[in-house]
Tab-separated table of C-alpha atoms and ligand atoms in Angstrom:
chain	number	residue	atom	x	y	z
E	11	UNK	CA	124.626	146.203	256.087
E	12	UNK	CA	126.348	144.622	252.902
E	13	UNK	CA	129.799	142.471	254.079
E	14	UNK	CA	131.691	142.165	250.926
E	15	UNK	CA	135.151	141.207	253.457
E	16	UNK	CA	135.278	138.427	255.733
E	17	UNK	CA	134.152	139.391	259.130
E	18	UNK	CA	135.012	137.589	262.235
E	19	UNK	CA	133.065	137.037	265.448
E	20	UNK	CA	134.247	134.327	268.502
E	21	UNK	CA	132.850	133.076	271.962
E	22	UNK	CA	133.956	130.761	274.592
E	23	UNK	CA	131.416	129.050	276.068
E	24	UNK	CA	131.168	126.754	278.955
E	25	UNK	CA	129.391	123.459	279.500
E	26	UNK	CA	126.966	122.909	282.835
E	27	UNK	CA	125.660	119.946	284.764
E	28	UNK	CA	122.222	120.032	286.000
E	29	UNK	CA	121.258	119.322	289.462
E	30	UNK	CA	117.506	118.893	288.452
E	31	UNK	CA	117.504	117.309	285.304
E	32	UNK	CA	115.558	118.535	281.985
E	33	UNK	CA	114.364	115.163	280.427
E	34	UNK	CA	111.365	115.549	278.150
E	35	UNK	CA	110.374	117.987	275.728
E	36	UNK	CA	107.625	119.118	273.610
E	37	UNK	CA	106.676	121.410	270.898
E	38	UNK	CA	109.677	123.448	269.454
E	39	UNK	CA	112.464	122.577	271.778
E	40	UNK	CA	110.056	122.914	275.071
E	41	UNK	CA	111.011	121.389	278.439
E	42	UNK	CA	108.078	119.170	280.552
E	43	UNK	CA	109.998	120.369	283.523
E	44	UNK	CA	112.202	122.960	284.959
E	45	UNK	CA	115.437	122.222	285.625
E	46	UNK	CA	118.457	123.677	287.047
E	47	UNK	CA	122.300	123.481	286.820
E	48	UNK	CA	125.992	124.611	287.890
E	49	UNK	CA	127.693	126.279	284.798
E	50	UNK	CA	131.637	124.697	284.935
E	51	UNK	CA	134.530	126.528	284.532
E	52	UNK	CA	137.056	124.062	282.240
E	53	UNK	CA	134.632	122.466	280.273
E	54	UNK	CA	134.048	124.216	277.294
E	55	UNK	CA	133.856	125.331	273.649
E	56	UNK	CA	135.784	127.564	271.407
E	57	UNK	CA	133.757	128.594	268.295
E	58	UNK	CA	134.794	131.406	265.461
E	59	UNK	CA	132.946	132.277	262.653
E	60	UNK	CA	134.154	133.973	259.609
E	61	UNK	CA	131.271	135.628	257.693
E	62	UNK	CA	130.494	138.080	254.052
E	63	UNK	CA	127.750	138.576	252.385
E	64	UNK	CA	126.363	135.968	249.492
E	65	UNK	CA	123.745	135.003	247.032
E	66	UNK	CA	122.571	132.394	249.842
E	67	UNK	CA	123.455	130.643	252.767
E	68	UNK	CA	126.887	128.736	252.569
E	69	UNK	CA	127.981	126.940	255.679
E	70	UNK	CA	131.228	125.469	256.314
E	71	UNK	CA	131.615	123.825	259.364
E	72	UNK	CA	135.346	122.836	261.360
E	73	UNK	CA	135.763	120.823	264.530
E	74	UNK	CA	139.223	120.859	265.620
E	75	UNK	CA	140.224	121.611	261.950
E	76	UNK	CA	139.046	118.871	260.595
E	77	UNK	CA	135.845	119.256	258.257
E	78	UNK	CA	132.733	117.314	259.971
E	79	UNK	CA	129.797	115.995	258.150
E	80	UNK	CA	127.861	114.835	260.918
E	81	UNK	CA	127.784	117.778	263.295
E	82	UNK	CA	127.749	119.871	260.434
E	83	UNK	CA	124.403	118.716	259.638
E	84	UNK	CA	123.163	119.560	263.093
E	85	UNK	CA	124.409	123.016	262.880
E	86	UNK	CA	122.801	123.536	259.598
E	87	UNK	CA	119.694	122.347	260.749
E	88	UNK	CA	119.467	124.430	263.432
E	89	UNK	CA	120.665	127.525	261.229
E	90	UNK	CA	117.731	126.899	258.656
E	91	UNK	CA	115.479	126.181	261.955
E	92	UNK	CA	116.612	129.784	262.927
E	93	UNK	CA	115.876	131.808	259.740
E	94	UNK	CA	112.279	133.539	261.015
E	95	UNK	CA	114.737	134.842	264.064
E	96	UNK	CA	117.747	135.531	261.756
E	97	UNK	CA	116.367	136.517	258.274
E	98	UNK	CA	120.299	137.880	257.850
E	99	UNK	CA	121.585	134.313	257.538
E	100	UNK	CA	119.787	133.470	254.385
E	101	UNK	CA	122.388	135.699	252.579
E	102	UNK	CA	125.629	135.038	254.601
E	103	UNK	CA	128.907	132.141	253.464
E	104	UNK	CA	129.615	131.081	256.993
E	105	UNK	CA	132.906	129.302	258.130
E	106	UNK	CA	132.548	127.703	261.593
E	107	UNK	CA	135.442	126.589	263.402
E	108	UNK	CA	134.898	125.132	266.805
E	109	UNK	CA	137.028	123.014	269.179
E	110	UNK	CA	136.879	121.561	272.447
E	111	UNK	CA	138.436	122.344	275.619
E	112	UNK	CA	138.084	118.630	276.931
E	113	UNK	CA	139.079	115.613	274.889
E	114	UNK	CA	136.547	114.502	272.165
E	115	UNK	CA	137.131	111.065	273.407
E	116	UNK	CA	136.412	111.835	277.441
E	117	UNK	CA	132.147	110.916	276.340
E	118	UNK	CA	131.406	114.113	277.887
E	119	UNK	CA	128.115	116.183	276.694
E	120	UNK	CA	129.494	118.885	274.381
E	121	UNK	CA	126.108	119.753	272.710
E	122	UNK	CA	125.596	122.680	276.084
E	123	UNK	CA	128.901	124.334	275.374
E	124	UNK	CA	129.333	123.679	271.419
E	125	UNK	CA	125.655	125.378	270.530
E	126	UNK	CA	125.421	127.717	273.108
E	127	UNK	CA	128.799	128.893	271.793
E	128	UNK	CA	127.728	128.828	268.277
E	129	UNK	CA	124.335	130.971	269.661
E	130	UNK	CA	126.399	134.062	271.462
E	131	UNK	CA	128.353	133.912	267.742
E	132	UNK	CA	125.169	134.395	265.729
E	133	UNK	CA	123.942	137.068	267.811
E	134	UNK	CA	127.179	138.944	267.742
E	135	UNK	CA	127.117	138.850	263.534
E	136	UNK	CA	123.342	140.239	264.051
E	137	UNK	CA	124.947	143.109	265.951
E	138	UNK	CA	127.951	143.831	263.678
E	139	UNK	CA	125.638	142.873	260.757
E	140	UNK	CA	122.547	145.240	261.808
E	141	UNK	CA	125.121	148.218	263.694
E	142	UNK	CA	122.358	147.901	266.723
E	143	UNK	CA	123.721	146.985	270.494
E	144	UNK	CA	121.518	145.281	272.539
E	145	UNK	CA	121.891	145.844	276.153
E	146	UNK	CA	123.370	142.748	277.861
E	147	UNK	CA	120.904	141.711	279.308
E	148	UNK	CA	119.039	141.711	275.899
E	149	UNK	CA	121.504	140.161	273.870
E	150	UNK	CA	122.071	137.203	276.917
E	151	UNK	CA	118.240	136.309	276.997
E	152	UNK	CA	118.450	136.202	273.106
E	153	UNK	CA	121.434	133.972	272.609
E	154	UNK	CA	119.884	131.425	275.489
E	155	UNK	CA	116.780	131.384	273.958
E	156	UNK	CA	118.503	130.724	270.319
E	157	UNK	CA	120.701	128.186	272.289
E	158	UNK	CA	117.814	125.618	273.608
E	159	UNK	CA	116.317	125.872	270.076
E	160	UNK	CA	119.904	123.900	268.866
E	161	UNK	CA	119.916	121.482	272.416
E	162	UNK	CA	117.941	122.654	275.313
E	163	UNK	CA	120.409	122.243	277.883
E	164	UNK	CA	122.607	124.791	276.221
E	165	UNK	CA	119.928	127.633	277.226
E	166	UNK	CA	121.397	127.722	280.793
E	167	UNK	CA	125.337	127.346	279.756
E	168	UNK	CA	124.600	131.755	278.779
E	169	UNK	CA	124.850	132.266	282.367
E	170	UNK	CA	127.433	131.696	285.285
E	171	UNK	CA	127.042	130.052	288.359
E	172	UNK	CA	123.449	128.169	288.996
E	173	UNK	CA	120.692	128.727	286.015
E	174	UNK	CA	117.659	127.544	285.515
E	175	UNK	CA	115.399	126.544	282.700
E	176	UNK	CA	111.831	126.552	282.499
E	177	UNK	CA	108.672	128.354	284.368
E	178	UNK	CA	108.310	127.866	287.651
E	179	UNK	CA	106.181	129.497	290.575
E	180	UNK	CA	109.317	130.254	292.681
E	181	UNK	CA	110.719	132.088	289.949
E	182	UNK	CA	108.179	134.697	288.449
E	183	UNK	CA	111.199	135.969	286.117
E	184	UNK	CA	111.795	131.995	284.730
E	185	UNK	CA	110.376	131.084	280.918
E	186	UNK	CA	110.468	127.961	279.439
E	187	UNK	CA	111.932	129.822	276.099
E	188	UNK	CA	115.487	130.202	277.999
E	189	UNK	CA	117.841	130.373	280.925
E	190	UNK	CA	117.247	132.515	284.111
E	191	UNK	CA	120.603	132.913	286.724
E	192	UNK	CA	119.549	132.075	289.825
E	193	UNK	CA	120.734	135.206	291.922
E	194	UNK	CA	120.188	134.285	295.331
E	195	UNK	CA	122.792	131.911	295.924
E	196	UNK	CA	123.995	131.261	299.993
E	197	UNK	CA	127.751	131.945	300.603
E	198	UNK	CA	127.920	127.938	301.627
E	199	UNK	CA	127.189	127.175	297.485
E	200	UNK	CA	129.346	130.128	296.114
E	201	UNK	CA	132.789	127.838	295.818
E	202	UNK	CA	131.835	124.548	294.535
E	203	UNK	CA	134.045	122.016	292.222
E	204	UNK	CA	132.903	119.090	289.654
E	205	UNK	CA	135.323	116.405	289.482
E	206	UNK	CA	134.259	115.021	286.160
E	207	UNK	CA	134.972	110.984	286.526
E	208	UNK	CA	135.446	109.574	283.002
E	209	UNK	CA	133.974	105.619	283.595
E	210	UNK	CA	133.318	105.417	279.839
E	211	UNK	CA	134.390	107.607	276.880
E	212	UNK	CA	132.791	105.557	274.194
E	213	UNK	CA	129.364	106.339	272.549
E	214	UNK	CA	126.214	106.111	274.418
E	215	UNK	CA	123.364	103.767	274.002
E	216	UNK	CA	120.465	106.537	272.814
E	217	UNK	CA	121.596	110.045	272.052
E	218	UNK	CA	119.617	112.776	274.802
E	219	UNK	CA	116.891	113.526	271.989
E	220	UNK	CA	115.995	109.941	271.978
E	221	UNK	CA	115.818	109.907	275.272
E	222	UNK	CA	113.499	113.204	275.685
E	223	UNK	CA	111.272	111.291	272.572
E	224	UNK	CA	110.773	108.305	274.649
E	225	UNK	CA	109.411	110.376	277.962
E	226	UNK	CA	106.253	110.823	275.981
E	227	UNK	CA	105.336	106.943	276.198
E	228	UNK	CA	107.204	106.399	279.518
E	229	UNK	CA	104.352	105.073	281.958
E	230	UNK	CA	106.445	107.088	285.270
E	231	UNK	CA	106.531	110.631	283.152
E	232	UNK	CA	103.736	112.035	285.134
E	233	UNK	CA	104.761	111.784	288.293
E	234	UNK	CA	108.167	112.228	287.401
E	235	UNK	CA	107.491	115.946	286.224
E	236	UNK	CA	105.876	116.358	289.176
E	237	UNK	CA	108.759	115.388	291.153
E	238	UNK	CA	110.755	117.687	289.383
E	239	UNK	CA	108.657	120.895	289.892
E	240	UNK	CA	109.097	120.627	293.318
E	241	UNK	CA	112.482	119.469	293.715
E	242	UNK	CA	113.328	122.913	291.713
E	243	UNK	CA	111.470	124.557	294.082
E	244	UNK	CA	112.987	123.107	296.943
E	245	UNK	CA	116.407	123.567	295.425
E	246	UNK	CA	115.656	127.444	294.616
E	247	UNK	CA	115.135	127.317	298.455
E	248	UNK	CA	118.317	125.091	299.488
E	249	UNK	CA	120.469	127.634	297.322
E	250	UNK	CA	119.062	130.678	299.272
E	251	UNK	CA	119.428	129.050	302.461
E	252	UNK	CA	122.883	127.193	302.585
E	253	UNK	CA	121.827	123.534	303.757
E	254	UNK	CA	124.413	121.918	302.264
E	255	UNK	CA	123.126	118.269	303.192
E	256	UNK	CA	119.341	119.234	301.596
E	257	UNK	CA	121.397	119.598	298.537
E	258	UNK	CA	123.481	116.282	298.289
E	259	UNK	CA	120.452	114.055	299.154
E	260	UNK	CA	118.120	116.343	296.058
E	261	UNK	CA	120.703	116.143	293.767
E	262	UNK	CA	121.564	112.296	294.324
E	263	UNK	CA	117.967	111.328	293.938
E	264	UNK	CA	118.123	113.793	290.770
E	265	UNK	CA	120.600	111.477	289.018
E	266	UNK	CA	119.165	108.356	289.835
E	267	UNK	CA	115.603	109.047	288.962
E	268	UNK	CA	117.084	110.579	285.363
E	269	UNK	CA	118.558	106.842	284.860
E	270	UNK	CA	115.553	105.144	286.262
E	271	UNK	CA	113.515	106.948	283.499
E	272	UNK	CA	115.885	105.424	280.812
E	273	UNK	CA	115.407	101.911	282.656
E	274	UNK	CA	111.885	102.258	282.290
E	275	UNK	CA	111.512	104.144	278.959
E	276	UNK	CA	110.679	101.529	275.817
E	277	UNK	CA	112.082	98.333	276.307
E	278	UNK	CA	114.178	99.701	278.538
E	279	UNK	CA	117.779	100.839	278.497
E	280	UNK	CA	121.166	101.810	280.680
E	281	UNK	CA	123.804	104.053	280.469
E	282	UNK	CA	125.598	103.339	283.692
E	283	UNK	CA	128.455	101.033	283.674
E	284	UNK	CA	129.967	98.537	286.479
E	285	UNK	CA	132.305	101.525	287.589
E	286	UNK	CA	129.522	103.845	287.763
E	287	UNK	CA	127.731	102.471	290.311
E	288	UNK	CA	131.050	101.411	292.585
E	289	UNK	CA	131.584	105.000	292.356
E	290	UNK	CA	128.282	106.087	293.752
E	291	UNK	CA	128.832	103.473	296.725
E	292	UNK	CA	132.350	104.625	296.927
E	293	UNK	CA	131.193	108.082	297.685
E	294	UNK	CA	128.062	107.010	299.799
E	295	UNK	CA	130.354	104.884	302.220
E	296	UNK	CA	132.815	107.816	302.163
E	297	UNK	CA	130.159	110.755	302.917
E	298	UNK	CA	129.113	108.629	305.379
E	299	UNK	CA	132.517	106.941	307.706
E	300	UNK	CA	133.678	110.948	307.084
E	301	UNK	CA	131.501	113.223	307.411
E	302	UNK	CA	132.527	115.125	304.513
E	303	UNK	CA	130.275	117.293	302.408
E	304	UNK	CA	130.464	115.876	298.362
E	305	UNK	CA	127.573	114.534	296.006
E	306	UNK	CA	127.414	112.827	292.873
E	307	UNK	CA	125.080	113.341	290.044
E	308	UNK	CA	125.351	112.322	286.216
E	309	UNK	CA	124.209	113.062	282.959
E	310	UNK	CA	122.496	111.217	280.487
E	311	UNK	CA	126.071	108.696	280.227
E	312	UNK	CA	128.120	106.752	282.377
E	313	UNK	CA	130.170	109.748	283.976
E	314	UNK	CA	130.004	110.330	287.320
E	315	UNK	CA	130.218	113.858	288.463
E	316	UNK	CA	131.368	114.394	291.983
E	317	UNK	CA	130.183	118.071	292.861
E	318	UNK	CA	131.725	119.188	296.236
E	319	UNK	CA	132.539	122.491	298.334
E	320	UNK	CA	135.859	123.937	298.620
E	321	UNK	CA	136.127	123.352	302.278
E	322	UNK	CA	136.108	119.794	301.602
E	323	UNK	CA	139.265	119.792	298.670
E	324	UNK	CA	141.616	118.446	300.885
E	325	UNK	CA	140.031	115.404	301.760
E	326	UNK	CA	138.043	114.915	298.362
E	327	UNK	CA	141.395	114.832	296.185
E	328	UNK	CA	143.209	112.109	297.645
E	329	UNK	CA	139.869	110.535	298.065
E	330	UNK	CA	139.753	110.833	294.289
E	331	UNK	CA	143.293	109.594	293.527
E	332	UNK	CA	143.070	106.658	295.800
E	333	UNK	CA	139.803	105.493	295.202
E	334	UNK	CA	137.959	106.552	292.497
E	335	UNK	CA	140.465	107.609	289.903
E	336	UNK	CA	141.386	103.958	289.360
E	337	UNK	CA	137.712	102.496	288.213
E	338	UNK	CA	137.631	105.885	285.632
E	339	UNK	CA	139.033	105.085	281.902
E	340	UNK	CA	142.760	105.644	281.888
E	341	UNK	CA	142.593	107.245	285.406
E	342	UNK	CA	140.874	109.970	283.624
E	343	UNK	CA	139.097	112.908	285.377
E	344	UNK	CA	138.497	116.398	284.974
E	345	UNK	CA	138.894	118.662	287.679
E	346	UNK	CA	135.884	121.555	287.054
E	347	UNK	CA	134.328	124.128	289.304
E	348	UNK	CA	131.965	126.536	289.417
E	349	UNK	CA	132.146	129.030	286.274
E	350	UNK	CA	131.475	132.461	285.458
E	351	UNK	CA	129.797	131.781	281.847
E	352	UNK	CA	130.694	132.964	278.365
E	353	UNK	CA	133.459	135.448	277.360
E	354	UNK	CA	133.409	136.994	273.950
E	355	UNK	CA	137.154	136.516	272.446
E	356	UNK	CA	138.280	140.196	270.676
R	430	DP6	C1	120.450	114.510	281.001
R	430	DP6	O1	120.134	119.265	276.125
R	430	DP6	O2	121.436	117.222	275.406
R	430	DP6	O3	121.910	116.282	280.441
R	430	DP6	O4	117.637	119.329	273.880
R	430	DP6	O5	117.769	117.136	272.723
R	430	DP6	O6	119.776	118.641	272.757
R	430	DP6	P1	118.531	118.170	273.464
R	430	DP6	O7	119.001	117.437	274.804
R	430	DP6	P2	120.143	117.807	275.833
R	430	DP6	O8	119.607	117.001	277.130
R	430	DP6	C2	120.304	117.089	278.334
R	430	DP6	C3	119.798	116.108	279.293
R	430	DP6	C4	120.548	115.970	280.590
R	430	DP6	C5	119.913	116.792	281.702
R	430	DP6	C6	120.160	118.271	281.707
R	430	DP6	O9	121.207	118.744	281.236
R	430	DP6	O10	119.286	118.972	282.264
């Protein structure tokens, strides 16, 4: 259908942090390994897009109002990257504005929330565009699989509460080409929080793609995708059965193992900082002169995030403001939990 007028589609879309970590790719946007993670609730992107019909592809791109060169560039590669799966945008003028609910400056991930955002907003031009519904689960499986093609880990951000990514035995339904919820989730993982502990807000060493590139020559990368098959299977497991303590020790060896790749990828390299690793000991001692139930895992940077169920909020939080908040950047932290995934704003 022509659009001489502007048209307008917008999605919300949160960010996630994986439990099993994705790190490694091949092919187009491919993972070596399944992985699995906990889509947040506060953490997340705001994207409209104005479209009409044109003699070609225009793209303007916003963030926070301000034009962007750089991440407009990534956006425009992945829209030309997209063209055999949406022939429409090769004759569209495109105005993208996108924000962040989180500060820029906080060093956290946005690529997850930001492109899986901008994926739910090209699938809802197809359908205004084309006058054809999908059903929803249709039109979910289509903007996950359009969302790894822009950053991989954005494939399971579609989805609320735990996802995962990539085939896997346990999972006959699961595809490396996008995100599968996990539906049989225990009542003992159905309230969970992510305090997200800001060590270091400035730019990391390598950016994630580097860090996927340099699996390939890493001498561990074998045995590490090993290791992650079957801690997803185990975790597909934990979730179904409720053992909380299964959990915290499989998603602390997660994280460390992700950061002992980068140690041992190349020359070698390190994202953690001082406070990083007094935070982890901080919450080791704690866990273990308490008793109570909380884990910590991180993503490719120097953030820690400390995932923990809601029974244990009222000893985690002054925990936090005693202890931990004062080795974070400014005192910063974020105070997340387990999300519901995208809405579509009218
Ligand atoms: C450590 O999804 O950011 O957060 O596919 O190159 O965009 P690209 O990488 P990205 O990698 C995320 C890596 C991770 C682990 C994870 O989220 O599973």
């Amino acid at each position: 259908m022509e659009m001489e007028e502007w048209n307008e589609v917008a999605w919300k879309s949160p960010s996630n942090i994986a439990v099993v970590k994705y790190w490694g790719k091949h092919g187009r946007q491919l993972p070596n390994n399944p992985s699995l993670s906990l889509t947040l609730s506060e953490c997340y992107s705001t994207t409209h897009i104005r479209f009409r019909t044109a003699d070609s592809l225009r793209i303007t791109f916003f963030f926070e109002g301000n034009q962007n060169d750089s991440f407009c560039t990534r956006v425009e590669k992945f829209i030309h990257n997209i063209l055999p799966e949406m022939p429409f945008l090769s004759t569209m003028e495109l105005v993208i504005d996108s924000g962040n609910s989180f500060p820029h400056s906080a060093g956290i991930a946005s690529s997850a929330s930001s492109m899986s955002a901008l994926a739910l907003c090209l699938c809802s031009m197809e359908e205004a565009i084309s006058g054809k519904a999908l059903t929803t689960d249709d039109f979910m499986r289509k903007a996950s699989r359009l969302s790894r093609l822009a950053s991989g880990s954005a494939s399971r951000s579609v989805y609320g509460g735990y996802v995962e990514w990539g085939k896997h035995l346990s999972l006959p339904q699961a595809s490396d080409e996008y995100g599968t919820p996990i539906e049989s989730v225990h009542a003992a993982f159905k309230n969970w929080y992510d305090a997200v502990l800001i060590v270091h807000s400035g730019k990391k060493n390598f950016s994630s793609t580097k860090g996927h590139t340099l699996m390939a020559e890493n001498p561990y990368s074998a045995v590490r995708y090993a290791q992650a098959d079957a801690h997803l299977g185990k975790l597909v497991e934990i979730l179904k059965n409720g053992d909380v303590d299964a959990f915290i020790a499989l998603c602390e060896i997660e994280a460390l193992t992700l950061h002992a790749m980068m140690m041992t990828s190349g020359v070698g390299y390190f994202e953690m900082k001082p406070n990083s690793l007094k935070i982890m000991e901080l919450i080791r001692e704690f866990r273990a002169s308490t008793g109570v139930k909380l884990a910590f895992t991180l993503d490719a940077g120097p953030n820690i995030h400390l995932l923990y169920p809601e029974e244990s909020r009222t000893r985690v939080l002054p925990f936090i403001r005693e202890q931990l908040s004062p080795l974070c950047q400014n005192q910063q932290w974020i105070d997340d939990k387990l999300g519901n995934g995208p809405e579509k704003i009218a």
